[in-house]
Amino acid sequence: MENQGQESETQQQKWEADSPALAGISGRARLMVGDEGLGVLVVDDGHLSLKPDGGSADVTIVCATREDLVRLLRGELHPVVAALRGQVYQRGDRAFGVKVVLGLRAGSPFVHTPFDGKDA
């Protein structure tokens, strides 16, 4: 029983940070790898939070692999090159999606965030 409580606490944890490059921008971007929804990146005037997938989103960012998504969030993957290679595409408000991705390239708080045990 104790493990179940710990598991639900882990699932409820949220990640939040500020990105000065995204100041003045607000909206919701659903993050997906293939057909699997991984969560929603909520941008509120430069404040970012990752939330469980659910609710509406202004744009859906779909990546071919999890590694592509991590590199995109860290600002390491150029969005235009990735789109031309078929690694990333967007549905919905693409203008908002481009602003978010380019803002992350300018200064991503995800750079030092481990996404799993392999990431440092």
Tab-separated table of N, CA, C and O in Angstrom:
chain	number	residue	atom	x	y	z
A	1	MET	N	0.819	-1.191	0.000
A	1	MET	CA	0.000	0.000	0.000
A	1	MET	C	0.859	1.250	0.000
A	1	MET	O	0.519	2.231	-0.633
A	2	GLU	N	1.979	1.219	0.698
A	2	GLU	CA	2.828	2.389	0.792
A	2	GLU	C	3.384	2.757	-0.581
A	2	GLU	O	3.483	3.918	-0.935
A	3	ASN	N	3.750	1.767	-1.397
A	3	ASN	CA	4.279	2.026	-2.731
A	3	ASN	C	3.253	2.702	-3.619
A	3	ASN	O	3.596	3.509	-4.464
A	4	GLN	N	1.978	2.354	-3.460
A	4	GLN	CA	0.939	2.974	-4.285
A	4	GLN	C	0.860	4.462	-4.002
A	4	GLN	O	0.694	5.264	-4.905
A	5	GLY	N	0.991	4.864	-2.753
A	5	GLY	CA	0.961	6.278	-2.394
A	5	GLY	C	2.138	7.023	-2.986
A	5	GLY	O	2.011	8.127	-3.487
A	6	GLN	N	3.324	6.394	-2.965
A	6	GLN	CA	4.508	7.014	-3.538
A	6	GLN	C	4.369	7.155	-5.045
A	6	GLN	O	4.771	8.146	-5.625
A	7	GLU	N	3.789	6.146	-5.680
A	7	GLU	CA	3.624	6.182	-7.126
A	7	GLU	C	2.692	7.311	-7.532
A	7	GLU	O	2.969	8.050	-8.472
A	8	SER	N	1.583	7.483	-6.828
A	8	SER	CA	0.652	8.541	-7.185
A	8	SER	C	1.262	9.914	-6.937
A	8	SER	O	1.031	10.850	-7.683
A	9	GLU	N	2.107	10.056	-5.891
A	9	GLU	CA	2.791	11.323	-5.652
A	9	GLU	C	3.742	11.640	-6.786
A	9	GLU	O	3.835	12.777	-7.233
A	10	THR	N	4.457	10.638	-7.281
A	10	THR	CA	5.385	10.834	-8.385
A	10	THR	C	4.636	11.269	-9.638
A	10	THR	O	5.079	12.164	-10.350
A	11	GLN	N	3.509	10.654	-9.912
A	11	GLN	CA	2.737	11.009	-11.094
A	11	GLN	C	2.174	12.420	-10.987
A	11	GLN	O	1.962	13.076	-11.983
A	12	GLN	N	1.953	12.911	-9.777
A	12	GLN	CA	1.377	14.228	-9.596
A	12	GLN	C	2.425	15.330	-9.600
A	12	GLN	O	2.086	16.494	-9.650
A	13	GLN	N	3.716	14.990	-9.518
A	13	GLN	CA	4.758	16.003	-9.515
A	13	GLN	C	4.731	16.770	-10.825
A	13	GLN	O	4.531	16.212	-11.885
A	14	LYS	N	4.971	18.063	-10.708
A	14	LYS	CA	4.981	18.912	-11.892
A	14	LYS	C	6.331	19.605	-11.981
A	14	LYS	O	6.999	19.818	-10.979
A	15	TRP	N	6.720	19.959	-13.157
A	15	TRP	CA	7.965	20.660	-13.385
A	15	TRP	C	7.645	22.078	-13.813
A	15	TRP	O	6.799	22.294	-14.675
A	16	GLU	N	8.322	23.058	-13.230
A	16	GLU	CA	8.103	24.454	-13.573
A	16	GLU	C	9.429	25.178	-13.634
A	16	GLU	O	10.353	24.863	-12.888
A	17	ALA	N	9.520	26.178	-14.528
A	17	ALA	CA	10.721	27.005	-14.658
A	17	ALA	C	10.355	28.257	-15.441
A	17	ALA	O	9.268	28.348	-16.018
A	18	ASP	N	11.275	29.188	-15.450
A	18	ASP	CA	11.081	30.417	-16.214
A	18	ASP	C	12.024	30.441	-17.405
A	18	ASP	O	13.149	29.965	-17.324
A	19	SER	N	11.544	31.013	-18.494
A	19	SER	CA	12.347	31.188	-19.694
A	19	SER	C	12.172	32.626	-20.175
A	19	SER	O	11.146	32.951	-20.779
A	20	PRO	N	13.134	33.497	-19.894
A	20	PRO	CA	13.012	34.898	-20.293
A	20	PRO	C	12.786	35.083	-21.803
A	20	PRO	O	12.142	36.039	-22.219
A	21	ALA	N	13.265	34.143	-22.614
A	21	ALA	CA	13.081	34.238	-24.060
A	21	ALA	C	11.618	34.084	-24.465
A	21	ALA	O	11.240	34.449	-25.578
A	22	LEU	N	10.782	33.554	-23.566
A	22	LEU	CA	9.366	33.361	-23.873
A	22	LEU	C	8.468	34.378	-23.159
A	22	LEU	O	7.254	34.198	-23.109
A	23	ALA	N	9.071	35.443	-22.639
A	23	ALA	CA	8.285	36.503	-21.993
A	23	ALA	C	7.324	37.103	-23.018
A	23	ALA	O	7.671	37.327	-24.174
A	24	GLY	N	6.090	37.317	-22.606
A	24	GLY	CA	5.072	37.874	-23.495
A	24	GLY	C	4.316	36.831	-24.304
A	24	GLY	O	3.416	37.164	-25.058
A	25	ILE	N	4.690	35.566	-24.164
A	25	ILE	CA	4.049	34.489	-24.917
A	25	ILE	C	3.282	33.603	-23.942
A	25	ILE	O	3.793	33.230	-22.890
A	26	SER	N	2.047	33.278	-24.302
A	26	SER	CA	1.225	32.410	-23.464
A	26	SER	C	0.432	31.445	-24.331
A	26	SER	O	-0.014	31.813	-25.419
A	27	GLY	N	0.280	30.220	-23.851
A	27	GLY	CA	-0.500	29.211	-24.560
A	27	GLY	C	-0.130	27.820	-24.092
A	27	GLY	O	0.652	27.653	-23.155
A	28	ARG	N	-0.701	26.820	-24.762
A	28	ARG	CA	-0.491	25.421	-24.397
A	28	ARG	C	-0.042	24.625	-25.612
A	28	ARG	O	-0.664	24.701	-26.667
A	29	ALA	N	1.032	23.852	-25.430
A	29	ALA	CA	1.561	23.014	-26.502
A	29	ALA	C	1.541	21.556	-26.051
A	29	ALA	O	2.205	21.198	-25.081
A	30	ARG	N	0.755	20.728	-26.732
A	30	ARG	CA	0.730	19.290	-26.442
A	30	ARG	C	1.980	18.664	-27.048
A	30	ARG	O	2.319	18.931	-28.199
A	31	LEU	N	2.661	17.831	-26.279
A	31	LEU	CA	3.887	17.169	-26.729
A	31	LEU	C	3.603	15.703	-26.970
A	31	LEU	O	3.068	15.018	-26.097
A	32	MET	N	3.968	15.233	-28.166
A	32	MET	CA	3.706	13.844	-28.526
A	32	MET	C	4.932	13.221	-29.170
A	32	MET	O	5.716	13.906	-29.829
A	33	VAL	N	5.066	11.914	-28.991
A	33	VAL	CA	6.025	11.106	-29.730
A	33	VAL	C	5.192	10.101	-30.492
A	33	VAL	O	4.562	9.233	-29.891
A	34	GLY	N	5.141	10.265	-31.804
A	34	GLY	CA	4.260	9.435	-32.618
A	34	GLY	C	2.818	9.676	-32.213
A	34	GLY	O	2.352	10.809	-32.192
A	35	ASP	N	2.104	8.617	-31.831
A	35	ASP	CA	0.705	8.732	-31.419
A	35	ASP	C	0.536	8.847	-29.904
A	35	ASP	O	-0.573	8.903	-29.414
A	36	GLU	N	1.637	8.867	-29.172
A	36	GLU	CA	1.578	8.875	-27.713
A	36	GLU	C	1.723	10.291	-27.155
A	36	GLU	O	2.736	10.959	-27.355
A	37	GLY	N	0.693	10.754	-26.460
A	37	GLY	CA	0.741	12.052	-25.802
A	37	GLY	C	1.557	11.959	-24.528
A	37	GLY	O	1.323	11.092	-23.689
A	38	LEU	N	2.547	12.853	-24.373
A	38	LEU	CA	3.417	12.800	-23.203
A	38	LEU	C	3.104	13.878	-22.178
A	38	LEU	O	3.511	13.774	-21.032
A	39	GLY	N	2.425	14.919	-22.592
A	39	GLY	CA	2.105	15.984	-21.659
A	39	GLY	C	1.814	17.272	-22.399
A	39	GLY	O	1.813	17.326	-23.623
A	40	VAL	N	1.582	18.314	-21.618
A	40	VAL	CA	1.296	19.631	-22.180
A	40	VAL	C	2.277	20.617	-21.569
A	40	VAL	O	2.448	20.670	-20.350
A	41	LEU	N	2.932	21.374	-22.431
A	41	LEU	CA	3.813	22.444	-21.998
A	41	LEU	C	2.977	23.715	-21.943
A	41	LEU	O	2.486	24.187	-22.973
A	42	VAL	N	2.774	24.224	-20.742
A	42	VAL	CA	1.980	25.436	-20.557
A	42	VAL	C	2.944	26.608	-20.448
A	42	VAL	O	3.841	26.614	-19.600
A	43	VAL	N	2.770	27.585	-21.340
A	43	VAL	CA	3.596	28.785	-21.355
A	43	VAL	C	2.723	29.940	-20.905
A	43	VAL	O	1.678	30.198	-21.495
A	44	ASP	N	3.153	30.621	-19.844
A	44	ASP	CA	2.391	31.744	-19.317
A	44	ASP	C	3.342	32.915	-19.094
A	44	ASP	O	3.963	33.032	-18.040
A	45	ASP	N	3.487	33.751	-20.116
A	45	ASP	CA	4.343	34.937	-20.053
A	45	ASP	C	5.757	34.579	-19.589
A	45	ASP	O	6.311	35.196	-18.686
A	46	GLY	N	6.323	33.553	-20.198
A	46	GLY	CA	7.684	33.140	-19.892
A	46	GLY	C	7.810	32.117	-18.780
A	46	GLY	O	8.889	31.583	-18.550
A	47	HIS	N	6.739	31.822	-18.071
A	47	HIS	CA	6.767	30.779	-17.043
A	47	HIS	C	6.301	29.474	-17.695
A	47	HIS	O	5.222	29.430	-18.289
A	48	LEU	N	7.105	28.434	-17.582
A	48	LEU	CA	6.799	27.140	-18.205
A	48	LEU	C	6.429	26.124	-17.143
A	48	LEU	O	7.015	26.089	-16.068
A	49	SER	N	5.473	25.283	-17.480
A	49	SER	CA	5.166	24.136	-16.621
A	49	SER	C	4.757	22.971	-17.503
A	49	SER	O	4.090	23.144	-18.513
A	50	LEU	N	5.230	21.795	-17.116
A	50	LEU	CA	4.847	20.552	-17.794
A	50	LEU	C	3.738	19.912	-16.994
A	50	LEU	O	3.881	19.694	-15.790
A	51	LYS	N	2.642	19.611	-17.658
A	51	LYS	CA	1.486	19.022	-16.986
A	51	LYS	C	1.109	17.725	-17.700
A	51	LYS	O	1.459	17.520	-18.858
A	52	PRO	N	0.359	16.865	-17.030
A	52	PRO	CA	-0.117	15.642	-17.698
A	52	PRO	C	-0.960	15.998	-18.916
A	52	PRO	O	-1.593	17.055	-18.955
A	53	ASP	N	-0.930	15.120	-19.906
A	53	ASP	CA	-1.693	15.349	-21.132
A	53	ASP	C	-3.177	15.402	-20.804
A	53	ASP	O	-3.701	14.543	-20.122
A	54	GLY	N	-3.830	16.415	-21.276
A	54	GLY	CA	-5.261	16.558	-21.045
A	54	GLY	C	-5.695	17.970	-21.357
A	54	GLY	O	-4.903	18.902	-21.353
A	55	GLY	N	-6.952	18.126	-21.657
A	55	GLY	CA	-7.478	19.447	-21.966
A	55	GLY	C	-7.094	19.903	-23.357
A	55	GLY	O	-6.525	19.158	-24.149
A	56	SER	N	-7.405	21.131	-23.633
A	56	SER	CA	-7.144	21.665	-24.971
A	56	SER	C	-5.704	22.155	-25.080
A	56	SER	O	-5.026	22.378	-24.088
A	57	ALA	N	-5.258	22.323	-26.316
A	57	ALA	CA	-3.924	22.854	-26.586
A	57	ALA	C	-4.000	23.718	-27.829
A	57	ALA	O	-4.793	23.460	-28.736
A	58	ASP	N	-3.157	24.742	-27.869
A	58	ASP	CA	-3.115	25.622	-29.034
A	58	ASP	C	-2.394	24.963	-30.202
A	58	ASP	O	-2.748	25.170	-31.357
A	59	VAL	N	-1.371	24.188	-29.889
A	59	VAL	CA	-0.596	23.507	-30.915
A	59	VAL	C	-0.216	22.125	-30.387
A	59	VAL	O	-0.069	21.934	-29.179
A	60	THR	N	-0.090	21.197	-31.308
A	60	THR	CA	0.413	19.866	-30.974
A	60	THR	C	1.739	19.694	-31.691
A	60	THR	O	1.817	19.852	-32.908
A	61	ILE	N	2.776	19.409	-30.927
A	61	ILE	CA	4.111	19.189	-31.484
A	61	ILE	C	4.370	17.692	-31.442
A	61	ILE	O	4.371	17.083	-30.375
A	62	VAL	N	4.552	17.108	-32.622
A	62	VAL	CA	4.739	15.665	-32.743
A	62	VAL	C	6.167	15.391	-33.193
A	62	VAL	O	6.612	15.904	-34.222
A	63	CYS	N	6.878	14.578	-32.413
A	63	CYS	CA	8.248	14.202	-32.746
A	63	CYS	C	8.288	12.725	-33.123
A	63	CYS	O	7.481	11.935	-32.644
A	64	ALA	N	9.252	12.372	-33.962
A	64	ALA	CA	9.384	10.991	-34.410
A	64	ALA	C	9.866	10.087	-33.282
A	64	ALA	O	9.423	8.946	-33.163
A	65	THR	N	10.790	10.590	-32.459
A	65	THR	CA	11.333	9.783	-31.360
A	65	THR	C	11.380	10.612	-30.081
A	65	THR	O	11.337	11.838	-30.112
A	66	ARG	N	11.511	9.909	-28.985
A	66	ARG	CA	11.652	10.591	-27.687
A	66	ARG	C	12.917	11.429	-27.648
A	66	ARG	O	12.945	12.524	-27.083
A	67	GLU	N	13.986	10.935	-28.242
A	67	GLU	CA	15.247	11.673	-28.286
A	67	GLU	C	15.079	12.990	-29.045
A	67	GLU	O	15.635	14.005	-28.644
A	68	ASP	N	14.304	12.953	-30.139
A	68	ASP	CA	14.038	14.188	-30.886
A	68	ASP	C	13.297	15.199	-30.015
A	68	ASP	O	13.607	16.391	-30.028
A	69	LEU	N	12.326	14.729	-29.236
A	69	LEU	CA	11.565	15.621	-28.366
A	69	LEU	C	12.470	16.237	-27.296
A	69	LEU	O	12.431	17.444	-27.055
A	70	VAL	N	13.310	15.418	-26.671
A	70	VAL	CA	14.220	15.926	-25.644
A	70	VAL	C	15.161	16.964	-26.244
A	70	VAL	O	15.356	18.044	-25.679
A	71	ARG	N	15.717	16.675	-27.399
A	71	ARG	CA	16.632	17.628	-28.060
A	71	ARG	C	15.904	18.907	-28.454
A	71	ARG	O	16.460	19.995	-28.339
A	72	LEU	N	14.654	18.799	-28.879
A	72	LEU	CA	13.859	19.968	-29.243
A	72	LEU	C	13.598	20.831	-28.006
A	72	LEU	O	13.772	22.051	-28.032
A	73	LEU	N	13.203	20.210	-26.895
A	73	LEU	CA	12.935	20.952	-25.661
A	73	LEU	C	14.194	21.606	-25.099
A	73	LEU	O	14.128	22.666	-24.488
A	74	ARG	N	15.321	20.978	-25.303
A	74	ARG	CA	16.585	21.534	-24.812
A	74	ARG	C	17.165	22.592	-25.749
A	74	ARG	O	18.181	23.200	-25.444
A	75	GLY	N	16.535	22.793	-26.905
A	75	GLY	CA	17.031	23.783	-27.848
A	75	GLY	C	18.194	23.293	-28.687
A	75	GLY	O	18.879	24.065	-29.336
A	76	GLU	N	18.428	21.992	-28.692
A	76	GLU	CA	19.555	21.406	-29.417
A	76	GLU	C	19.203	21.015	-30.850
A	76	GLU	O	20.089	20.800	-31.659
A	77	LEU	N	17.936	20.907	-31.159
A	77	LEU	CA	17.478	20.472	-32.483
A	77	LEU	C	16.845	21.664	-33.184
A	77	LEU	O	15.887	22.250	-32.682
A	78	HIS	N	17.399	22.045	-34.321
A	78	HIS	CA	16.854	23.183	-35.064
A	78	HIS	C	15.498	22.784	-35.643
A	78	HIS	O	15.380	21.783	-36.352
A	79	PRO	N	14.439	23.542	-35.344
A	79	PRO	CA	13.089	23.133	-35.742
A	79	PRO	C	12.869	23.078	-37.248
A	79	PRO	O	12.142	22.203	-37.728
A	80	VAL	N	13.499	23.952	-37.998
A	80	VAL	CA	13.311	23.934	-39.457
A	80	VAL	C	13.989	22.708	-40.057
A	80	VAL	O	13.402	21.991	-40.870
A	81	VAL	N	15.214	22.449	-39.643
A	81	VAL	CA	15.946	21.277	-40.134
A	81	VAL	C	15.202	20.003	-39.738
A	81	VAL	O	15.026	19.087	-40.549
A	82	ALA	N	14.714	19.951	-38.492
A	82	ALA	CA	13.981	18.772	-38.015
A	82	ALA	C	12.706	18.558	-38.824
A	82	ALA	O	12.358	17.421	-39.161
A	83	ALA	N	12.006	19.628	-39.151
A	83	ALA	CA	10.776	19.506	-39.946
A	83	ALA	C	11.094	19.007	-41.358
A	83	ALA	O	10.385	18.148	-41.892
A	84	LEU	N	12.154	19.524	-41.955
A	84	LEU	CA	12.534	19.075	-43.300
A	84	LEU	C	12.960	17.604	-43.318
A	84	LEU	O	12.747	16.909	-44.303
A	85	ARG	N	13.519	17.144	-42.231
A	85	ARG	CA	13.936	15.739	-42.126
A	85	ARG	C	12.794	14.818	-41.701
A	85	ARG	O	12.968	13.616	-41.603
A	86	GLY	N	11.630	15.386	-41.377
A	86	GLY	CA	10.493	14.583	-40.944
A	86	GLY	C	10.571	14.149	-39.500
A	86	GLY	O	9.848	13.247	-39.077
A	87	GLN	N	11.426	14.791	-38.701
A	87	GLN	CA	11.570	14.432	-37.297
A	87	GLN	C	10.511	15.102	-36.424
A	87	GLN	O	10.194	14.598	-35.354
A	88	VAL	N	9.991	16.239	-36.864
A	88	VAL	CA	9.052	17.027	-36.072
A	88	VAL	C	8.019	17.645	-37.002
A	88	VAL	O	8.357	18.090	-38.109
A	89	TYR	N	6.757	17.653	-36.560
A	89	TYR	CA	5.750	18.455	-37.252
A	89	TYR	C	4.751	18.979	-36.241
A	89	TYR	O	4.704	18.523	-35.098
A	90	GLN	N	3.993	19.981	-36.667
A	90	GLN	CA	3.051	20.633	-35.767
A	90	GLN	C	1.661	20.629	-36.372
A	90	GLN	O	1.512	20.701	-37.585
A	91	ARG	N	0.666	20.579	-35.466
A	91	ARG	CA	-0.740	20.726	-35.862
A	91	ARG	C	-1.336	21.825	-35.002
A	91	ARG	O	-1.055	21.906	-33.805
A	92	GLY	N	-2.163	22.641	-35.592
A	92	GLY	CA	-2.806	23.709	-34.828
A	92	GLY	C	-2.147	25.045	-35.105
A	92	GLY	O	-1.774	25.345	-36.242
A	93	ASP	N	-1.988	25.853	-34.072
A	93	ASP	CA	-1.425	27.199	-34.188
A	93	ASP	C	0.090	27.105	-34.347
A	93	ASP	O	0.854	27.178	-33.379
A	94	ARG	N	0.524	26.955	-35.582
A	94	ARG	CA	1.955	26.775	-35.850
A	94	ARG	C	2.773	27.995	-35.480
A	94	ARG	O	3.926	27.874	-35.085
A	95	ALA	N	2.197	29.195	-35.610
A	95	ALA	CA	2.925	30.412	-35.251
A	95	ALA	C	3.299	30.369	-33.765
A	95	ALA	O	4.436	30.680	-33.389
A	96	PHE	N	2.349	29.962	-32.916
A	96	PHE	CA	2.637	29.828	-31.488
A	96	PHE	C	3.702	28.754	-31.274
A	96	PHE	O	4.647	28.934	-30.499
A	97	GLY	N	3.564	27.617	-31.946
A	97	GLY	CA	4.527	26.528	-31.800
A	97	GLY	C	5.935	26.942	-32.171
A	97	GLY	O	6.898	26.618	-31.476
A	98	VAL	N	6.069	27.699	-33.257
A	98	VAL	CA	7.388	28.166	-33.696
A	98	VAL	C	7.970	29.130	-32.667
A	98	VAL	O	9.152	29.066	-32.334
A	99	LYS	N	7.141	30.023	-32.123
A	99	LYS	CA	7.626	30.958	-31.097
A	99	LYS	C	8.156	30.202	-29.885
A	99	LYS	O	9.204	30.542	-29.336
A	100	VAL	N	7.441	29.175	-29.468
A	100	VAL	CA	7.867	28.401	-28.305
A	100	VAL	C	9.178	27.678	-28.595
A	100	VAL	O	10.132	27.758	-27.817
A	101	VAL	N	9.255	26.994	-29.712
A	101	VAL	CA	10.454	26.216	-30.034
A	101	VAL	C	11.659	27.134	-30.221
A	101	VAL	O	12.754	26.848	-29.720
A	102	LEU	N	11.478	28.256	-30.901
A	102	LEU	CA	12.594	29.187	-31.081
A	102	LEU	C	12.965	29.848	-29.754
A	102	LEU	O	14.143	30.111	-29.500
A	103	GLY	N	11.987	30.106	-28.902
A	103	GLY	CA	12.280	30.633	-27.575
A	103	GLY	C	13.100	29.659	-26.750
A	103	GLY	O	14.005	30.053	-26.014
A	104	LEU	N	12.813	28.368	-26.881
A	104	LEU	CA	13.591	27.351	-26.181
A	104	LEU	C	15.016	27.288	-26.717
A	104	LEU	O	15.959	27.047	-25.974
A	105	ARG	N	15.182	27.533	-28.011
A	105	ARG	CA	16.539	27.572	-28.579
A	105	ARG	C	17.323	28.749	-28.029
A	105	ARG	O	18.534	28.679	-27.862
A	106	ALA	N	16.638	29.848	-27.737
A	106	ALA	CA	17.309	31.048	-27.228
A	106	ALA	C	17.731	30.893	-25.773
A	106	ALA	O	18.674	31.538	-25.328
A	107	GLY	N	17.031	30.065	-25.028
A	107	GLY	CA	17.386	29.872	-23.628
A	107	GLY	C	16.438	28.888	-22.974
A	107	GLY	O	15.440	29.286	-22.402
A	108	SER	N	16.763	27.627	-23.065
A	108	SER	CA	15.873	26.589	-22.556
A	108	SER	C	16.201	26.211	-21.115
A	108	SER	O	17.333	25.874	-20.800
A	109	PRO	N	15.187	26.227	-20.242
A	109	PRO	CA	15.412	25.736	-18.885
A	109	PRO	C	15.527	24.214	-18.829
A	109	PRO	O	15.855	23.656	-17.793
A	110	PHE	N	15.278	23.537	-19.943
A	110	PHE	CA	15.366	22.077	-19.999
A	110	PHE	C	16.800	21.577	-20.175
A	110	PHE	O	17.043	20.394	-20.104
A	111	VAL	N	17.745	22.468	-20.423
A	111	VAL	CA	19.116	22.068	-20.726
A	111	VAL	C	19.703	21.184	-19.628
A	111	VAL	O	20.364	20.195	-19.902
A	112	HIS	N	19.456	21.515	-18.378
A	112	HIS	CA	20.032	20.762	-17.269
A	112	HIS	C	19.008	19.880	-16.570
A	112	HIS	O	19.187	19.504	-15.428
A	113	THR	N	17.921	19.553	-17.269
A	113	THR	CA	16.862	18.735	-16.684
A	113	THR	C	16.981	17.304	-17.170
A	113	THR	O	16.870	17.050	-18.357
A	114	PRO	N	17.204	16.339	-16.266
A	114	PRO	CA	17.234	14.942	-16.701
A	114	PRO	C	15.811	14.460	-16.969
A	114	PRO	O	14.917	14.649	-16.157
A	115	PHE	N	15.598	13.883	-18.141
A	115	PHE	CA	14.282	13.370	-18.504
A	115	PHE	C	14.117	11.914	-18.129
A	115	PHE	O	13.030	11.413	-18.045
A	116	ASP	N	15.225	11.222	-17.936
A	116	ASP	CA	15.184	9.851	-17.436
A	116	ASP	C	16.574	9.526	-16.886
A	116	ASP	O	17.432	10.382	-16.844
A	117	GLY	N	16.764	8.315	-16.493
A	117	GLY	CA	18.037	7.924	-15.888
A	117	GLY	C	19.245	8.069	-16.791
A	117	GLY	O	20.366	8.182	-16.334
A	118	LYS	N	19.039	8.067	-18.106
A	118	LYS	CA	20.146	8.129	-19.042
A	118	LYS	C	20.600	9.565	-19.309
A	118	LYS	O	21.701	9.806	-19.701
A	119	ASP	N	19.685	10.526	-19.128
A	119	ASP	CA	20.016	11.912	-19.416
A	119	ASP	C	20.764	12.518	-18.238
A	119	ASP	O	20.513	12.219	-17.103
A	120	ALA	N	21.709	13.391	-18.555
A	120	ALA	CA	22.465	14.059	-17.485
A	120	ALA	C	22.277	15.551	-17.547
A	120	ALA	O	21.896	16.116	-18.493
